[in-house]
CSV table of C-alpha atoms in Angstrom, one decimal:
chain,number,residue,atom,x,y,z
A,1,MET,CA,72.6,43.3,-10.1
A,2,SER,CA,70.5,44.0,-7.1
A,3,LEU,CA,67.6,46.5,-7.0
A,4,TYR,CA,69.7,48.7,-4.7
A,5,GLU,CA,72.5,48.8,-7.3
A,6,LYS,CA,70.1,49.5,-10.1
A,7,ILE,CA,68.6,52.4,-8.3
A,8,ILE,CA,72.0,53.8,-7.6
A,9,ALA,CA,72.9,53.4,-11.2
A,10,ILE,CA,69.7,55.4,-12.3
A,11,TYR,CA,70.2,58.0,-9.6
A,12,PRO,CA,74.0,58.3,-8.8
A,13,GLN,CA,73.3,61.2,-6.5
A,14,LEU,CA,71.6,58.9,-4.0
A,15,VAL,CA,73.8,57.6,-1.2
A,16,GLU,CA,73.5,54.7,1.2
A,17,ALA,CA,72.0,56.8,3.9
A,18,ASP,CA,69.0,57.4,1.7
A,19,PHE,CA,68.0,53.8,2.2
A,20,ARG,CA,68.3,53.7,6.0
A,21,PRO,CA,65.1,54.0,8.2
A,22,THR,CA,65.6,57.8,8.4
A,23,GLY,CA,66.0,58.0,4.6
A,24,ALA,CA,63.4,58.5,1.9
A,25,ILE,CA,63.6,55.1,0.4
A,26,LEU,CA,62.9,51.7,1.8
A,27,LEU,CA,63.8,48.6,0.0
A,28,GLN,CA,62.6,45.3,1.4
A,29,ASN,CA,62.9,41.6,0.9
A,30,ASP,CA,60.5,39.3,2.7
A,31,SER,CA,62.6,36.2,2.1
A,32,ASP,CA,59.6,34.6,0.3
A,33,GLY,CA,61.4,34.0,-3.0
A,34,LYS,CA,59.9,37.1,-4.6
A,35,GLY,CA,63.1,39.2,-4.3
A,36,ASP,CA,63.7,42.8,-3.4
A,37,TYR,CA,61.1,45.5,-3.9
A,38,ILE,CA,60.5,49.2,-3.2
A,39,ALA,CA,58.4,49.3,0.0
A,40,LYS,CA,58.6,53.1,0.3
A,41,TRP,CA,59.6,55.9,-2.0
A,42,GLU,CA,59.3,59.4,-0.5
A,43,HIS,CA,62.2,61.2,-2.1
A,44,PRO,CA,61.4,64.9,-2.4
A,45,THR,CA,62.9,65.4,-5.9
A,46,LEU,CA,63.6,62.0,-7.5
A,47,ALA,CA,60.7,60.1,-9.0
A,48,LYS,CA,60.3,56.4,-8.2
A,49,PRO,CA,62.0,54.5,-11.0
A,50,THR,CA,59.7,52.7,-13.4
A,51,GLN,CA,60.0,49.0,-14.1
A,52,GLU,CA,61.2,49.9,-17.5
A,53,GLN,CA,64.0,52.0,-16.1
A,54,LEU,CA,65.0,49.2,-13.7
A,55,ASP,CA,65.0,46.6,-16.5
A,56,GLY,CA,67.1,48.9,-18.6
A,57,VAL,CA,70.0,48.8,-16.1
A,58,LYS,CA,72.5,46.1,-17.0
B,1,MET,CA,51.8,23.7,58.9
B,2,SER,CA,50.2,26.5,57.0
B,3,THR,CA,46.6,26.4,56.2
B,4,LEU,CA,44.5,27.5,53.2
B,5,ALA,CA,41.4,29.6,54.0
B,6,LEU,CA,38.6,30.6,51.7
B,7,ALA,CA,36.8,33.8,52.7
B,8,ALA,CA,33.7,35.2,51.1
B,9,GLY,CA,33.3,38.9,50.5
B,10,ALA,CA,31.4,41.0,53.1
B,11,SER,CA,28.9,42.0,50.5
B,12,GLY,CA,27.9,41.3,46.9
B,13,THR,CA,26.8,38.1,45.3
B,14,GLY,CA,29.8,37.4,43.0
B,15,SER,CA,31.6,34.1,43.2
B,16,VAL,CA,35.1,32.6,42.5
B,17,THR,CA,35.5,29.2,40.9
B,18,ILE,CA,38.7,27.3,41.0
B,19,GLN,CA,38.2,24.8,38.2
B,20,ALA,CA,40.3,21.8,37.6
B,21,PRO,CA,41.7,21.2,34.1
B,22,ALA,CA,39.8,19.0,31.8
B,23,THR,CA,42.6,16.5,31.7
B,24,ASN,CA,43.9,13.6,33.9
B,25,ASN,CA,46.9,15.8,35.1
B,26,THR,CA,47.4,16.6,38.8
B,27,ASP,CA,48.3,20.3,39.0
B,28,VAL,CA,49.7,22.3,41.9
B,29,ILE,CA,49.5,26.1,42.1
B,30,ASN,CA,52.0,27.6,44.5
B,31,LEU,CA,50.6,30.9,45.8
B,32,PRO,CA,52.8,33.9,46.5
B,33,ASP,CA,53.2,35.2,50.1
B,34,THR,CA,54.4,38.4,51.8
B,35,ASN,CA,58.0,37.3,51.2
B,36,GLY,CA,57.4,37.4,47.4
B,37,GLY,CA,56.9,34.8,44.8
B,38,THR,CA,54.6,34.7,41.8
B,39,ILE,CA,52.1,32.4,40.2
B,40,MET,CA,53.5,30.8,37.1
B,41,VAL,CA,51.1,28.8,34.9
B,42,SER,CA,53.2,27.0,32.4
B,43,SER,CA,50.6,25.6,30.1
B,44,ALA,CA,49.8,27.8,27.1
B,45,MET,CA,52.2,30.5,28.0
B,46,PRO,CA,54.2,30.9,24.8
B,47,ALA,CA,57.9,31.1,24.9
B,48,PHE,CA,60.3,30.4,22.0
B,49,SER,CA,63.9,30.6,21.0
B,50,ALA,CA,65.0,30.2,17.4
B,51,TRP,CA,68.3,30.6,15.6
B,52,GLN,CA,69.7,30.8,12.1
B,53,SER,CA,71.4,27.4,11.3
B,54,SER,CA,71.8,28.0,7.5
B,55,SER,CA,73.7,30.9,6.1
B,56,GLN,CA,71.7,33.8,4.6
B,57,SER,CA,73.0,36.3,2.1
B,58,ILE,CA,71.8,39.9,2.6
B,59,THR,CA,71.8,42.5,-0.2
B,60,ALA,CA,73.0,46.0,0.6
B,61,GLY,CA,70.5,48.7,1.3
B,62,THR,CA,67.6,46.3,1.7
B,63,PHE,CA,65.8,45.4,4.9
B,64,THR,CA,65.6,41.6,4.6
B,65,LYS,CA,63.7,39.2,6.7
B,66,VAL,CA,66.0,37.0,8.7
B,67,GLN,CA,65.4,33.3,8.4
B,68,PHE,CA,65.6,31.4,11.7
B,69,GLN,CA,65.4,27.8,10.6
B,70,THR,CA,66.1,26.0,13.9
B,71,LYS,CA,64.2,26.1,17.2
B,72,LEU,CA,65.7,25.6,20.6
B,73,PHE,CA,62.3,25.5,22.1
B,74,ASP,CA,58.8,26.6,21.2
B,75,THR,CA,56.5,25.8,24.1
B,76,ASN,CA,53.2,26.6,22.3
B,77,ASN,CA,54.2,25.8,18.8
B,78,ASN,CA,53.8,29.5,17.7
B,79,PHE,CA,57.0,30.0,15.8
B,80,ASP,CA,57.2,29.2,12.1
B,81,SER,CA,60.8,28.1,11.3
B,82,THR,CA,60.1,26.8,7.8
B,83,THR,CA,58.1,29.2,5.8
B,84,ASN,CA,57.5,32.7,7.2
B,85,TYR,CA,60.0,32.7,10.1
B,86,ARG,CA,57.6,34.5,12.3
B,87,PHE,CA,56.2,34.3,15.8
B,88,THR,CA,52.4,34.3,16.0
B,89,PRO,CA,51.4,33.9,19.6
B,90,THR,CA,48.0,32.4,20.2
B,91,VAL,CA,47.6,33.8,23.7
B,92,ALA,CA,46.8,37.5,23.9
B,93,GLY,CA,49.1,39.6,26.0
B,94,TYR,CA,52.4,41.5,26.4
B,95,TYR,CA,55.6,39.8,25.1
B,96,GLN,CA,59.2,40.6,25.6
B,97,LEU,CA,61.1,40.0,22.4
B,98,ASN,CA,64.8,39.9,21.7
B,99,ALA,CA,67.0,39.4,18.7
B,100,SER,CA,70.7,39.5,18.1
B,101,LEU,CA,72.4,39.4,14.8
B,102,TYR,CA,76.0,38.9,13.7
B,103,VAL,CA,77.4,39.6,10.2
B,104,SER,CA,80.2,37.4,9.0
B,105,THR,CA,82.3,40.4,8.0
B,106,ALA,CA,82.8,43.9,9.4
B,107,ILE,CA,79.8,45.5,7.7
B,108,VAL,CA,77.6,48.2,9.1
B,109,MET,CA,74.3,46.8,10.0
B,110,GLN,CA,71.0,47.5,11.6
B,111,PRO,CA,68.4,45.0,13.0
B,112,ALA,CA,64.7,45.6,13.3
B,113,ILE,CA,61.7,44.0,14.8
B,114,TYR,CA,58.7,44.1,12.5
B,115,LYS,CA,55.1,43.7,13.8
B,116,ASN,CA,52.5,42.7,11.2
B,117,GLY,CA,54.9,43.6,8.4
B,118,THR,CA,55.9,47.1,9.6
B,119,ALA,CA,59.0,48.1,11.5
B,120,ALA,CA,58.2,48.5,15.2
B,121,ALA,CA,61.7,48.7,16.8
B,122,TYR,CA,65.1,49.4,15.3
B,123,GLY,CA,68.5,48.5,16.8
B,124,ALA,CA,71.4,50.9,16.4
B,125,TYR,CA,73.3,51.3,13.1
B,126,VAL,CA,76.7,49.8,14.0
B,127,THR,CA,79.4,47.5,12.6
B,128,GLN,CA,79.0,43.7,12.5
B,129,THR,CA,76.8,42.8,15.5
B,130,ASN,CA,73.9,44.3,17.3
B,131,GLY,CA,70.7,43.4,19.1
B,132,VAL,CA,67.2,44.8,19.3
B,133,GLY,CA,64.5,44.2,21.9
B,134,ALA,CA,60.9,45.3,22.4
B,135,LEU,CA,57.9,44.8,24.7
B,136,MET,CA,54.8,44.4,22.5
B,137,TYR,CA,51.2,43.6,22.7
B,138,PHE,CA,49.7,40.8,20.6
B,139,ASN,CA,46.1,40.0,20.1
B,140,GLY,CA,46.6,36.2,20.3
B,141,SER,CA,45.2,35.5,16.8
B,142,THR,CA,46.4,37.6,13.9
B,143,ASP,CA,49.4,39.6,15.2
B,144,TYR,CA,52.8,38.3,14.3
B,145,VAL,CA,56.4,39.5,14.6
B,146,GLU,CA,59.5,39.0,12.5
B,147,VAL,CA,63.1,40.2,12.5
B,148,TYR,CA,64.7,42.1,9.6
B,149,VAL,CA,68.2,43.3,9.0
B,150,TYR,CA,69.8,46.0,6.9
B,151,LEU,CA,73.4,45.9,5.7
B,152,ALA,CA,75.3,48.9,4.2
B,153,SER,CA,77.1,46.5,1.9
B,154,ASN,CA,76.4,43.0,0.5
B,155,GLY,CA,77.1,40.4,3.1
B,156,ALA,CA,76.0,37.3,5.0
B,157,LEU,CA,74.9,36.4,8.5
B,158,GLN,CA,77.2,34.3,10.6
B,159,ASN,CA,75.6,31.0,11.4
B,160,ALA,CA,78.2,29.1,13.4
B,161,SER,CA,76.0,28.3,16.3
B,162,SER,CA,72.8,29.4,18.2
B,163,ALA,CA,74.9,32.1,19.9
B,164,TYR,CA,75.2,34.3,16.8
B,165,ASN,CA,71.8,35.0,15.2
B,166,TYR,CA,68.9,34.3,17.4
B,167,PHE,CA,65.3,35.5,18.1
B,168,ASN,CA,63.5,34.7,21.2
B,169,GLY,CA,60.5,35.9,23.3
B,170,SER,CA,58.0,35.1,26.0
B,171,LEU,CA,54.7,36.2,27.3
B,172,VAL,CA,55.3,38.4,30.4
B,173,ARG,CA,51.8,39.5,31.1
B,174,ALA,CA,48.4,38.3,29.9
B,175,ALA,CA,46.0,40.7,28.3
């Protein structure tokens, strides 16, 4: 499961548009083998998910 | 037959030196005239073109750096096609950059040009294929540029030929 899918699972109210450049969240992958990561989280009401929350999504 | 004249300034003590290169090459500079023309100095003027020759999967909702693994040309050896997939020009100046991306299925996508790790120019948010261009200044040492892409759904870039996913650029004006 990708980071994007995990975040959507934690916060079902988020929509794809929240991850576009005009949205509050920026996920990024630098193609360096380190995988996806949260480059920006500026959502006005939802807290940035913790690693524990992300790891808990199966 | 035209002639070449050298004229000193009416005042001042400054000088102009036309210096031959420190090599064994014989070089010719064609000067522009009133009918137009321009001086083109080919040595050390970076220009590159690279394309994606191996397929790359892109995860939905994630700006992902595009891997351009094959170079068509790279006149100053400034494009890294093996590790970081970035252009780091070693000549300071203004560069015109262009990228075009093609997704193998009809997925909404958005390309972007990143300078020094930050988005500097976005293409439109459209289905399957789009391009993005920018005119940018580079300091000739640490500045670099890369291409990222965003897909609304999981997908992959089409890599059938150099006509599908490419990134190119050239120095258009020195600093």
